[in-house]
Amino acid sequence: LEFADKAKREIEKALKDTLKNINLDEKERGDVEKELRSTYYEAAEAAARSRGADIVAPEDVRAAMADMGSPAETAKCIMRSHAGTITRVGFLPRLVAYIIDYFARGVVMYAVLFPMALLGTPFFNDWDIVFFNIKIFNFTGVHGRSPLDMAALIIIMVITVIVALAVFLCYNFILEGRYGFTIGKRIMGLRVLKVDGTKIGYQDAFIRNFTKYFEMFLAIDVLIMLMILRKEKQRGSDRIADTIVVRAGGQ
Amino acid sequence: VMQSDLDKWTKELRKGTTKLAILSLLRVRDMYGYELTKDLGQISHGVISLKEGNAYAALHTMETDSLITSYWKETGPGMPPRKYYSITPQGRTFFEEMRNEWQKQNEAMDLIWEYSG
């Protein structure tokens, strides 16, 4: 049977949805892609035949996909069957990624703080104190301002602090929860997965990143990896979240 | 009995049969993944229905264990090449052993069901 272009596009989209959760090396990932494509084509063709059509339409692809399980489900099964061959990454590459993230997070925080600081500037007579130093809290340069202006200034400052704090608190776990990697991990070619090779969620990402809020706890967490969980290559909080860091395959 | 309990138990049971069923079909002829799942469903009147991910997982594990091998084969124009699976001699031996064990378990269960005190 012939395939309508729209049907082909629908297949490629389903394929992409499945493959984005497949973290294997280039060759194996290519094999998975090729086999899945073949399966999706065969299934869509069968669906078209069963309704007596002579051209495969997008609705046939959708019918076939409904029969085969969702892309996420398929990816999960595939990754589980490869779990034994995944290689974990240890201390050094992860430390480098952490340092990169430390600065990347700082850049994002300043990107938030800077426009907010500019917003607050008109409230001051002195342009010198754009970058919040102690003077701001002494309210130097705001004498004689109306209470309304002062209220606006305080709201801007509070929002600024909240947003900057939110970036600090959320950077690691939102990025990892959504994509499986942070900017630093992406640059270092690393990715966080569940121990069984499947994708992590926000909750896992939060648990494994919690000690990063407190450097003392993080140090202990890393020491656990270096001294006790050497073979597993897991920090203590990785162990709790059931997560591992691996080399990102074929992206 | 809760439906979810039954589902859980059925799932466990199915895990044991998937491998046996796939090897049994591959004894007859080489097959590609989609053909395997479709035929398993048809022959078993829908009792053994495999989702794509589970079929892949079972096939991949069996290939790693050298029970089956695979090769790519071009098909008609407009269709992507298919990955065919074939059973190895090791797979055949393993299948016979599995089937014997399966029958032994079946007979044992029959005896238990017939027991009336």
mmCIF file of N, CA, C and O in Angstrom, chain A residues 137-173:
data_model
loop_
_atom_site.group_PDB
_atom_site.id
_atom_site.type_symbol
_atom_site.label_atom_id
_atom_site.label_comp_id
_atom_site.label_asym_id
_atom_site.label_seq_id
_atom_site.Cartn_x
_atom_site.Cartn_y
_atom_site.Cartn_z
ATOM 1 N N PHE A 137 19.838 49.236 51.672
ATOM 2 C CA PHE A 137 19.092 48.899 52.868
ATOM 3 C C PHE A 137 19.134 50.008 53.907
ATOM 4 O O PHE A 137 18.382 50.010 54.849
ATOM 5 N N ASN A 138 20.051 50.958 53.722
ATOM 6 C CA ASN A 138 20.035 52.167 54.550
ATOM 7 C C ASN A 138 19.092 53.207 53.976
ATOM 8 O O ASN A 138 18.895 54.265 54.538
ATOM 9 N N PHE A 139 18.546 52.837 52.773
ATOM 10 C CA PHE A 139 17.644 53.747 52.071
ATOM 11 C C PHE A 139 18.276 55.092 51.759
ATOM 12 O O PHE A 139 17.625 56.112 51.744
ATOM 13 N N THR A 140 19.597 55.076 51.544
ATOM 14 C CA THR A 140 20.266 56.298 51.132
ATOM 15 C C THR A 140 19.705 56.716 49.777
ATOM 16 O O THR A 140 19.531 55.891 48.907
ATOM 17 N N GLY A 141 19.435 57.962 49.613
ATOM 18 C CA GLY A 141 18.971 58.450 48.324
ATOM 19 C C GLY A 141 17.479 58.334 48.140
ATOM 20 O O GLY A 141 16.947 58.722 47.112
ATOM 21 N N VAL A 142 16.778 57.835 49.084
ATOM 22 C CA VAL A 142 15.335 57.748 48.936
ATOM 23 C C VAL A 142 14.617 58.632 49.967
ATOM 24 O O VAL A 142 13.402 58.559 50.111
ATOM 25 N N HIS A 143 15.389 59.471 50.669
ATOM 26 C CA HIS A 143 14.746 60.393 51.614
ATOM 27 C C HIS A 143 13.803 61.317 50.853
ATOM 28 O O HIS A 143 14.105 61.743 49.748
ATOM 29 N N GLY A 144 12.664 61.559 51.423
ATOM 30 C CA GLY A 144 11.720 62.476 50.811
ATOM 31 C C GLY A 144 10.804 61.817 49.789
ATOM 32 O O GLY A 144 9.994 62.486 49.180
ATOM 33 N N ARG A 145 11.011 60.507 49.567
ATOM 34 C CA ARG A 145 10.108 59.803 48.649
ATOM 35 C C ARG A 145 8.749 59.600 49.300
ATOM 36 O O ARG A 145 8.636 59.480 50.523
ATOM 37 N N SER A 146 7.716 59.514 48.479
ATOM 38 C CA SER A 146 6.380 59.281 49.035
ATOM 39 C C SER A 146 6.263 57.828 49.482
ATOM 40 O O SER A 146 6.985 56.963 48.993
ATOM 41 N N PRO A 147 5.371 57.561 50.424
ATOM 42 C CA PRO A 147 5.185 56.184 50.880
ATOM 43 C C PRO A 147 4.830 55.247 49.723
ATOM 44 O O PRO A 147 5.252 54.083 49.698
ATOM 45 N N LEU A 148 4.103 55.719 48.741
ATOM 46 C CA LEU A 148 3.703 54.900 47.593
ATOM 47 C C LEU A 148 4.935 54.458 46.808
ATOM 48 O O LEU A 148 5.078 53.303 46.433
ATOM 49 N N ASP A 149 5.858 55.433 46.582
ATOM 50 C CA ASP A 149 7.114 55.111 45.889
ATOM 51 C C ASP A 149 7.913 54.081 46.670
ATOM 52 O O ASP A 149 8.466 53.140 46.115
ATOM 53 N N MET A 150 7.945 54.279 47.983
ATOM 54 C CA MET A 150 8.692 53.352 48.831
ATOM 55 C C MET A 150 8.087 51.949 48.756
ATOM 56 O O MET A 150 8.799 50.954 48.676
ATOM 57 N N ALA A 151 6.771 51.884 48.770
ATOM 58 C CA ALA A 151 6.093 50.592 48.680
ATOM 59 C C ALA A 151 6.440 49.907 47.355
ATOM 60 O O ALA A 151 6.762 48.714 47.327
ATOM 61 N N ALA A 152 6.436 50.690 46.270
ATOM 62 C CA ALA A 152 6.761 50.136 44.961
ATOM 63 C C ALA A 152 8.188 49.606 44.957
ATOM 64 O O ALA A 152 8.472 48.514 44.445
ATOM 65 N N LEU A 153 9.086 50.373 45.562
ATOM 66 C CA LEU A 153 10.495 49.955 45.624
ATOM 67 C C LEU A 153 10.645 48.648 46.387
ATOM 68 O O LEU A 153 11.337 47.726 45.951
ATOM 69 N N ILE A 154 9.944 48.586 47.516
ATOM 70 C CA ILE A 154 10.057 47.366 48.330
ATOM 71 C C ILE A 154 9.495 46.167 47.582
ATOM 72 O O ILE A 154 10.086 45.085 47.583
ATOM 73 N N ILE A 155 8.385 46.368 46.871
ATOM 74 C CA ILE A 155 7.794 45.253 46.099
ATOM 75 C C ILE A 155 8.778 44.776 45.032
ATOM 76 O O ILE A 155 9.003 43.567 44.873
ATOM 77 N N ILE A 156 9.407 45.733 44.332
ATOM 78 C CA ILE A 156 10.389 45.348 43.310
ATOM 79 C C ILE A 156 11.533 44.555 43.930
ATOM 80 O O ILE A 156 11.951 43.519 43.411
ATOM 81 N N MET A 157 11.998 45.014 45.087
ATOM 82 C CA MET A 157 13.103 44.319 45.733
ATOM 83 C C MET A 157 12.695 42.918 46.186
ATOM 84 O O MET A 157 13.451 41.951 46.001
ATOM 85 N N VAL A 158 11.499 42.813 46.730
ATOM 86 C CA VAL A 158 11.036 41.502 47.199
ATOM 87 C C VAL A 158 10.893 40.540 46.020
ATOM 88 O O VAL A 158 11.359 39.393 46.078
ATOM 89 N N ILE A 159 10.279 41.029 44.926
ATOM 90 C CA ILE A 159 10.111 40.177 43.747
ATOM 91 C C ILE A 159 11.476 39.722 43.218
ATOM 92 O O ILE A 159 11.679 38.555 42.890
ATOM 93 N N THR A 160 12.410 40.681 43.186
ATOM 94 C CA THR A 160 13.761 40.363 42.703
ATOM 95 C C THR A 160 14.385 39.239 43.525
ATOM 96 O O THR A 160 14.910 38.267 42.985
ATOM 97 N N VAL A 161 14.298 39.391 44.835
ATOM 98 C CA VAL A 161 14.891 38.381 45.709
ATOM 99 C C VAL A 161 14.193 37.040 45.520
ATOM 100 O O VAL A 161 14.846 35.993 45.422
ATOM 101 N N ILE A 162 12.865 37.058 45.414
ATOM 102 C CA ILE A 162 12.114 35.806 45.247
ATOM 103 C C ILE A 162 12.501 35.115 43.936
ATOM 104 O O ILE A 162 12.756 33.915 43.903
ATOM 105 N N VAL A 163 12.560 35.909 42.859
ATOM 106 C CA VAL A 163 12.883 35.316 41.559
ATOM 107 C C VAL A 163 14.298 34.750 41.560
ATOM 108 O O VAL A 163 14.537 33.635 41.105
ATOM 109 N N ALA A 164 15.232 35.522 42.111
ATOM 110 C CA ALA A 164 16.623 35.051 42.156
ATOM 111 C C ALA A 164 16.729 33.787 43.004
ATOM 112 O O ALA A 164 17.414 32.824 42.643
ATOM 113 N N LEU A 165 16.016 33.782 44.112
ATOM 114 C CA LEU A 165 16.012 32.613 44.986
ATOM 115 C C LEU A 165 15.395 31.410 44.267
ATOM 116 O O LEU A 165 15.891 30.286 44.369
ATOM 117 N N ALA A 166 14.319 31.666 43.516
ATOM 118 C CA ALA A 166 13.652 30.593 42.776
ATOM 119 C C ALA A 166 14.604 29.990 41.748
ATOM 120 O O ALA A 166 14.661 28.765 41.588
ATOM 121 N N VAL A 167 15.372 30.840 41.072
ATOM 122 C CA VAL A 167 16.352 30.328 40.099
ATOM 123 C C VAL A 167 17.368 29.448 40.829
ATOM 124 O O VAL A 167 17.687 28.347 40.404
ATOM 125 N N PHE A 168 17.855 29.962 41.971
ATOM 126 C CA PHE A 168 18.828 29.204 42.755
ATOM 127 C C PHE A 168 18.261 27.845 43.180
ATOM 128 O O PHE A 168 18.901 26.819 43.058
ATOM 129 N N LEU A 169 17.015 27.845 43.647
ATOM 130 C CA LEU A 169 16.423 26.618 44.191
ATOM 131 C C LEU A 169 15.992 25.641 43.098
ATOM 132 O O LEU A 169 16.006 24.435 43.296
ATOM 133 N N CYS A 170 15.594 26.156 41.940
ATOM 134 C CA CYS A 170 14.954 25.308 40.927
ATOM 135 C C CYS A 170 15.880 24.881 39.796
ATOM 136 O O CYS A 170 15.581 23.911 39.097
ATOM 137 N N TYR A 171 16.964 25.620 39.583
ATOM 138 C CA TYR A 171 17.834 25.378 38.422
ATOM 139 C C TYR A 171 18.096 23.893 38.188
ATOM 140 O O TYR A 171 17.797 23.349 37.131
ATOM 141 N N ASN A 172 18.663 23.228 39.197
ATOM 142 C CA ASN A 172 19.072 21.837 39.008
ATOM 143 C C ASN A 172 17.897 20.899 38.778
ATOM 144 O O ASN A 172 17.886 20.136 37.825
ATOM 145 N N PHE A 173 16.906 20.964 39.662
ATOM 146 C CA PHE A 173 15.904 19.904 39.589
ATOM 147 C C PHE A 173 14.879 20.122 38.483
ATOM 148 O O PHE A 173 14.367 19.156 37.927
#
